[in-house]
XYZ file of C-alpha atoms in Angstrom:
410
model
C 0.000 0.000 0.000
C 2.790 2.375 0.940
C 4.619 1.473 -2.275
C 1.538 2.240 -4.343
C 1.069 5.562 -2.555
C 4.667 6.469 -3.169
C 4.350 5.680 -6.890
C 1.213 7.831 -7.229
C 2.815 10.703 -5.306
C 5.919 10.543 -7.461
C 3.836 10.491 -10.650
C 1.881 13.500 -9.398
C 5.050 15.442 -8.608
C 6.501 14.624 -12.038
C 3.237 15.674 -13.773
C 3.055 18.985 -11.897
C 6.764 19.659 -12.372
C 6.569 18.912 -16.064
C 3.610 21.246 -16.506
C 5.339 24.004 -14.519
C 8.410 23.593 -16.717
C 6.337 23.731 -19.886
C 4.433 26.714 -18.582
C 7.424 28.742 -17.464
C 9.896 28.022 -20.234
C 10.541 30.691 -22.813
C 7.934 30.931 -25.594
C 5.732 28.303 -23.958
C 2.069 27.956 -24.977
C 1.062 29.089 -21.525
C 2.903 32.365 -21.985
C 1.313 32.876 -25.415
C -2.163 31.871 -24.284
C -4.745 34.562 -23.572
C -6.845 34.626 -20.465
C -10.311 35.534 -21.741
C -12.749 36.214 -18.941
C -15.280 38.155 -21.007
C -16.590 37.200 -24.412
C -19.741 37.821 -26.386
C -21.620 36.160 -29.213
C -22.116 37.940 -32.541
C -25.765 38.988 -32.328
C -28.569 39.558 -34.794
C -30.470 42.771 -34.198
C -32.608 45.396 -35.874
C -30.756 48.705 -35.706
C -32.843 51.841 -36.144
C -31.344 55.327 -36.064
C -33.835 58.142 -35.509
C -33.868 61.900 -35.259
C -36.243 63.466 -32.742
C -38.250 66.635 -33.252
C -41.327 68.349 -31.836
C -44.525 68.687 -33.866
C -48.160 69.717 -33.714
C -51.253 68.158 -35.302
C -52.879 70.376 -37.949
C -55.474 69.792 -40.709
C -54.002 68.210 -43.831
C -55.769 70.725 -46.128
C -57.584 74.034 -45.843
C -60.203 75.053 -48.398
C -61.330 78.627 -48.942
C -64.707 79.630 -50.403
C -65.086 82.961 -52.187
C -68.135 85.129 -52.911
C -68.363 87.407 -55.945
C -70.906 90.226 -55.902
C -71.353 89.853 -59.655
C -72.992 86.462 -59.066
C -75.929 88.079 -57.275
C -77.135 89.541 -53.979
C -75.887 87.712 -50.855
C -78.759 86.347 -48.728
C -77.150 84.579 -45.770
C -74.896 81.858 -44.437
C -76.263 78.339 -44.001
C -73.398 77.100 -41.764
C -71.531 78.385 -38.709
C -68.029 77.861 -37.361
C -67.510 74.323 -36.034
C -70.148 72.723 -38.289
C -69.146 69.511 -40.027
C -69.865 69.524 -43.762
C -69.676 67.021 -46.604
C -69.420 67.366 -50.351
C -72.662 69.096 -51.401
C -73.588 70.730 -48.080
C -75.075 74.258 -48.753
C -72.756 76.958 -47.351
C -74.557 80.203 -48.236
C -77.328 81.412 -50.529
C -77.694 84.355 -52.887
C -80.037 85.715 -55.537
C -78.765 85.553 -59.057
C -78.827 88.767 -61.099
C -78.910 86.767 -64.282
C -80.900 83.714 -63.314
C -82.246 83.100 -66.834
C -78.772 83.236 -68.349
C -77.368 81.031 -65.585
C -80.141 78.478 -66.068
C -79.545 78.399 -69.828
C -75.809 77.929 -69.256
C -76.396 75.032 -66.844
C -78.802 73.326 -69.258
C -76.316 73.723 -72.117
C -73.507 72.242 -70.033
C -75.771 69.358 -68.975
C -76.743 68.737 -72.612
C -73.068 68.506 -73.526
C -72.536 65.925 -70.790
C -75.549 63.874 -72.014
C -74.079 63.866 -75.544
C -70.749 62.693 -74.112
C -72.501 59.873 -72.201
C -74.310 58.713 -75.378
C -71.017 58.692 -77.288
C -69.416 56.521 -74.603
C -72.413 54.147 -74.843
C -71.817 53.759 -78.606
C -68.138 53.038 -78.021
C -68.990 50.365 -75.426
C -71.391 48.667 -77.876
C -68.735 48.618 -80.615
C -66.161 47.144 -78.239
C -68.651 44.480 -77.080
C -69.267 43.509 -80.730
C -65.523 43.182 -81.382
C -65.212 41.079 -78.251
C -67.913 38.627 -79.421
C -66.326 38.333 -82.902
C -62.901 37.671 -81.423
C -64.304 34.993 -79.090
C -66.081 33.157 -81.940
C -62.906 33.236 -84.094
C -60.741 31.724 -81.353
C -63.134 28.784 -80.815
C -63.732 28.055 -84.521
C -60.177 27.077 -85.469
C -56.646 26.808 -84.184
C -54.256 28.013 -86.934
C -50.533 28.029 -86.408
C -48.295 30.902 -87.519
C -45.058 30.440 -89.473
C -42.974 30.737 -86.341
C -44.924 27.898 -84.732
C -46.879 30.054 -82.286
C -50.584 29.458 -81.669
C -52.899 32.184 -83.036
C -55.160 31.639 -79.980
C -52.509 33.435 -77.922
C -52.982 36.510 -80.101
C -56.781 36.288 -79.792
C -56.548 35.946 -76.029
C -54.364 39.054 -75.848
C -56.860 40.954 -77.976
C -59.775 39.833 -75.773
C -57.996 41.042 -72.657
C -57.241 44.392 -74.301
C -60.879 44.846 -75.380
C -62.147 43.869 -71.933
C -59.907 46.478 -70.304
C -61.061 49.134 -72.780
C -64.722 48.344 -71.976
C -63.980 48.617 -68.250
C -62.318 52.028 -68.713
C -65.240 53.313 -70.794
C -67.763 52.146 -68.173
C -65.831 54.025 -65.476
C -65.760 57.137 -67.643
C -69.498 56.850 -68.210
C -70.074 56.626 -64.449
C -68.130 59.843 -63.924
C -70.149 61.668 -66.594
C -73.463 60.430 -65.146
C -72.449 61.739 -61.706
C -71.781 65.159 -63.273
C -75.207 65.075 -64.953
C -76.902 64.394 -61.593
C -75.047 67.351 -60.088
C -76.302 69.621 -62.876
C -79.838 68.277 -62.411
C -79.743 69.357 -58.746
C -78.501 72.830 -59.628
C -81.112 73.263 -62.362
C -83.858 72.111 -59.975
C -82.746 74.697 -57.415
C -82.872 77.442 -60.069
C -86.316 76.418 -61.257
C -87.838 76.117 -57.774
C -86.538 79.377 -56.322
C -85.057 82.703 -57.239
C -82.335 82.106 -54.639
C -79.242 80.088 -55.316
C -76.897 78.240 -52.964
C -73.172 77.684 -52.869
C -72.386 74.098 -51.911
C -69.251 72.714 -50.317
C -67.029 70.723 -52.652
C -65.151 68.986 -49.817
C -65.765 67.241 -46.496
C -64.456 68.737 -43.260
C -65.205 71.271 -40.544
C -66.054 74.949 -40.933
C -63.089 76.786 -39.401
C -64.092 80.377 -40.085
C -67.065 82.360 -41.379
C -66.471 85.967 -42.407
C -69.738 87.788 -41.737
C -68.316 91.008 -43.245
C -68.241 89.184 -46.613
C -64.494 89.686 -47.017
C -63.040 86.849 -49.047
C -62.602 84.080 -48.294
C -66.036 84.200 -46.661
C -65.873 80.517 -45.533
C -62.822 78.453 -44.604
C -63.119 74.662 -44.292
C -60.450 72.400 -42.804
C -60.199 68.741 -43.815
C -60.812 65.871 -41.400
C -57.458 64.254 -42.258
C -54.675 65.446 -39.926
C -50.998 66.106 -40.617
C -48.027 67.046 -38.444
C -46.105 70.305 -38.727
C -42.823 71.239 -37.066
C -39.335 72.566 -37.738
C -35.862 71.081 -38.151
C -32.771 72.927 -37.047
C -30.206 73.650 -39.748
C -27.947 71.001 -38.157
C -30.698 68.386 -38.661
C -31.184 69.116 -42.368
C -28.257 66.972 -43.523
C -29.779 63.910 -41.775
C -33.341 64.089 -43.160
C -34.976 63.964 -46.569
C -38.516 63.775 -47.926
C -39.931 60.245 -48.042
C -38.451 59.018 -44.762
C -40.672 56.959 -42.452
C -41.826 58.645 -39.247
C -43.302 57.625 -35.875
C -45.530 60.071 -33.981
C -46.279 59.739 -30.267
C -48.287 61.711 -27.728
C -50.015 61.252 -24.389
C -53.269 61.750 -26.313
C -52.506 58.947 -28.788
C -52.462 55.227 -28.013
C -49.169 53.713 -29.197
C -47.306 55.027 -32.215
C -48.815 56.505 -35.371
C -46.843 55.989 -38.569
C -46.395 58.581 -41.266
C -44.135 59.886 -44.014
C -42.009 63.012 -44.106
C -43.530 64.692 -47.169
C -42.167 68.239 -47.210
C -39.099 70.115 -45.936
C -38.944 73.826 -46.648
C -35.760 75.141 -48.201
C -36.167 78.526 -46.516
C -36.348 79.116 -42.715
C -39.614 80.048 -41.025
C -38.176 83.423 -39.974
C -35.720 85.763 -41.627
C -32.179 84.348 -41.297
C -29.891 85.974 -38.733
C -26.219 85.445 -37.924
C -27.094 85.621 -34.217
C -29.377 82.572 -34.079
C -29.836 79.148 -35.647
C -32.353 78.861 -38.479
C -35.282 76.449 -38.355
C -36.942 74.963 -41.433
C -40.652 73.932 -41.478
C -41.570 70.331 -42.298
C -44.811 68.418 -42.858
C -45.698 64.794 -42.138
C -48.582 62.923 -43.764
C -50.048 60.362 -41.360
C -51.028 56.870 -42.501
C -54.638 56.350 -43.493
C -54.801 53.258 -41.274
C -54.979 55.556 -38.246
C -58.431 54.801 -36.861
C -58.010 56.781 -33.662
C -59.387 60.325 -33.773
C -56.380 62.614 -33.448
C -57.055 65.958 -31.830
C -55.970 68.856 -34.007
C -53.692 71.254 -32.184
C -52.207 68.508 -29.974
C -48.423 68.552 -29.558
C -46.561 65.352 -30.449
C -43.080 63.838 -30.408
C -41.720 63.003 -33.859
C -39.110 60.307 -34.571
C -37.755 60.331 -38.133
C -36.092 57.044 -39.160
C -32.844 58.254 -40.734
C -31.172 54.835 -41.033
C -32.342 51.271 -40.426
C -30.772 47.824 -40.831
C -32.920 44.724 -40.217
C -31.356 41.463 -38.937
C -27.919 43.056 -38.717
C -24.906 41.092 -37.406
C -23.762 43.046 -34.350
C -20.925 43.145 -31.825
C -20.356 45.329 -28.741
C -18.463 48.516 -29.584
C -15.767 47.631 -27.022
C -15.034 44.356 -28.874
C -13.853 46.288 -31.950
C -10.108 46.964 -32.228
C -9.354 50.004 -34.362
C -6.222 49.844 -36.487
C -4.664 52.577 -38.569
C -6.724 51.691 -41.618
C -8.994 48.807 -40.638
C -10.960 47.465 -37.695
C -10.709 43.955 -36.214
C -12.386 41.499 -33.877
C -10.899 38.447 -32.120
C -12.908 35.269 -32.673
C -12.655 32.264 -30.287
C -12.720 29.599 -32.971
C -13.652 25.914 -32.766
C -10.038 24.649 -32.491
C -9.362 26.720 -29.378
C -7.403 29.594 -30.954
C -7.900 33.339 -30.831
C -8.392 34.332 -34.468
C -7.943 37.944 -35.531
C -10.330 39.013 -38.300
C -10.681 42.193 -40.307
C -14.239 43.463 -40.349
C -16.296 45.929 -42.328
C -18.309 48.173 -40.033
C -21.800 49.519 -40.679
C -24.272 51.366 -38.483
C -23.181 52.054 -34.885
C -26.009 52.528 -32.408
C -26.644 52.027 -28.689
C -23.247 50.468 -27.924
C -23.502 48.010 -30.851
C -21.688 47.965 -34.191
C -23.043 46.378 -37.359
C -20.572 43.857 -38.846
C -21.110 43.901 -42.591
C -18.295 41.396 -43.166
C -15.948 39.307 -41.038
C -18.225 37.342 -38.694
C -21.242 35.063 -38.521
C -24.128 35.243 -36.032
C -23.432 33.136 -32.930
C -19.621 33.178 -33.186
C -17.873 33.968 -29.895
C -15.641 37.024 -29.845
C -13.340 38.575 -27.242
C -15.126 41.435 -25.497
C -11.892 43.199 -24.492
C -9.263 42.906 -27.257
C -6.544 44.256 -24.913
C -6.655 40.871 -23.088
C -5.399 38.985 -26.164
C -1.701 38.035 -25.780
C -1.090 36.849 -29.329
C -3.407 36.105 -32.210
C -3.685 32.541 -33.532
C -2.705 31.145 -30.117
C -4.699 29.271 -27.462
C -6.922 30.917 -24.903
C -8.203 29.802 -21.531
C -10.889 31.058 -19.223
C -12.099 30.605 -15.682
C -13.962 27.365 -15.063
C -17.600 27.979 -14.292
C -18.618 25.291 -11.809
C -22.288 26.159 -12.229
C -22.134 25.055 -15.849
C -21.028 21.511 -14.901
C -24.515 20.087 -14.637
C -25.934 16.843 -15.936
C -28.295 18.786 -18.163
C -25.359 20.494 -19.873
C -23.713 17.181 -20.733
C -27.006 15.666 -21.884
C -27.468 18.499 -24.361
C -24.115 17.770 -26.010
C -23.237 14.668 -28.046
C -20.556 12.232 -26.850
C -18.424 13.200 -29.831
C -18.541 16.883 -28.859
C -17.711 16.138 -25.208
C -14.763 13.941 -26.238
C -13.532 16.627 -28.629
C -13.532 19.289 -25.909
C -11.696 16.977 -23.484
C -8.986 16.276 -26.048
C -8.621 19.988 -26.789
C -8.171 20.548 -23.031
C -5.420 17.951 -22.801
C -3.428 18.774 -25.874
C -3.744 22.552 -25.911
């Protein structure tokens, strides 16, 4: 027993001594190995760079209604400020000075529209006839052209073209008939009364009524909202029309999307060398916005100036900057620290986009200053908590054996 103990003790001393010798000799692997206590995996993230600005909700459009004394004597307004109107709502009424002439003009214009509708009807009938002839020809025979193509293909193309032409003519006829109905209403109003009315041509809310009859006598704002604000001159180089926008406010649930549609090229006030210039902008909100947005409400605007989806990312601190290029240190599968040149993209929130030089999931050194030499082994602190049965069950026997061998021979 004592002899066996002595043999084991001697073997242990020789093993430890040999390892100390190998570790402490000049240019040993231990000296060249890097102690890596912090590493990170190359991630996959959506990087979105935004520019913030303040804005206010305003009507998308403003329509102005004018009154001309030559049309006739003004009788009175039929709406007041705050009223909601639609296309066709009477706004004010007046007596025509030339009612007979006006009536004759309306009837002549209506007659012209009726003639136009009849002409469209004739064109539709001719197209329908051509369509029936083409259909009967394609079913009667199947000739083949010199190049081998089937003439039915040509007939089919012609049928589709005729069908589209008929559809367009029917739409045009619908538009003309709607105009005729509008003229019928105006003619009826002339014939039933000496007083005429001016109808709204848009839907919205009456913003202002000028009771002194100074034009515009009625101003209507549209129901659709937009966002107005200003960019500083420093912001101008980051934004351009067409960029996507998010709008937020305490009065709005969630975010409302929109598009930056206009940026003025002249500041809102006269330029001065003593202060920074600000340039007005407009944002058109998406039509999917079902929530009623209060006009006049102040909002926070986020303009998306740059965005990369599913970008490969690494922590900024893991990037080593050289004189001309940037690098990362990858902990590769054979246990070496591999130095790789990368191509950087968007940098945001402590992360850098890696356009080239790494794959998602690869482990990289988080602090490059800890690397002793590239293309040499690395070691790290053993994490006892990771030595669980579950960990070993998740790995194959081949993988476990491979890691053990790497530990022995590296």
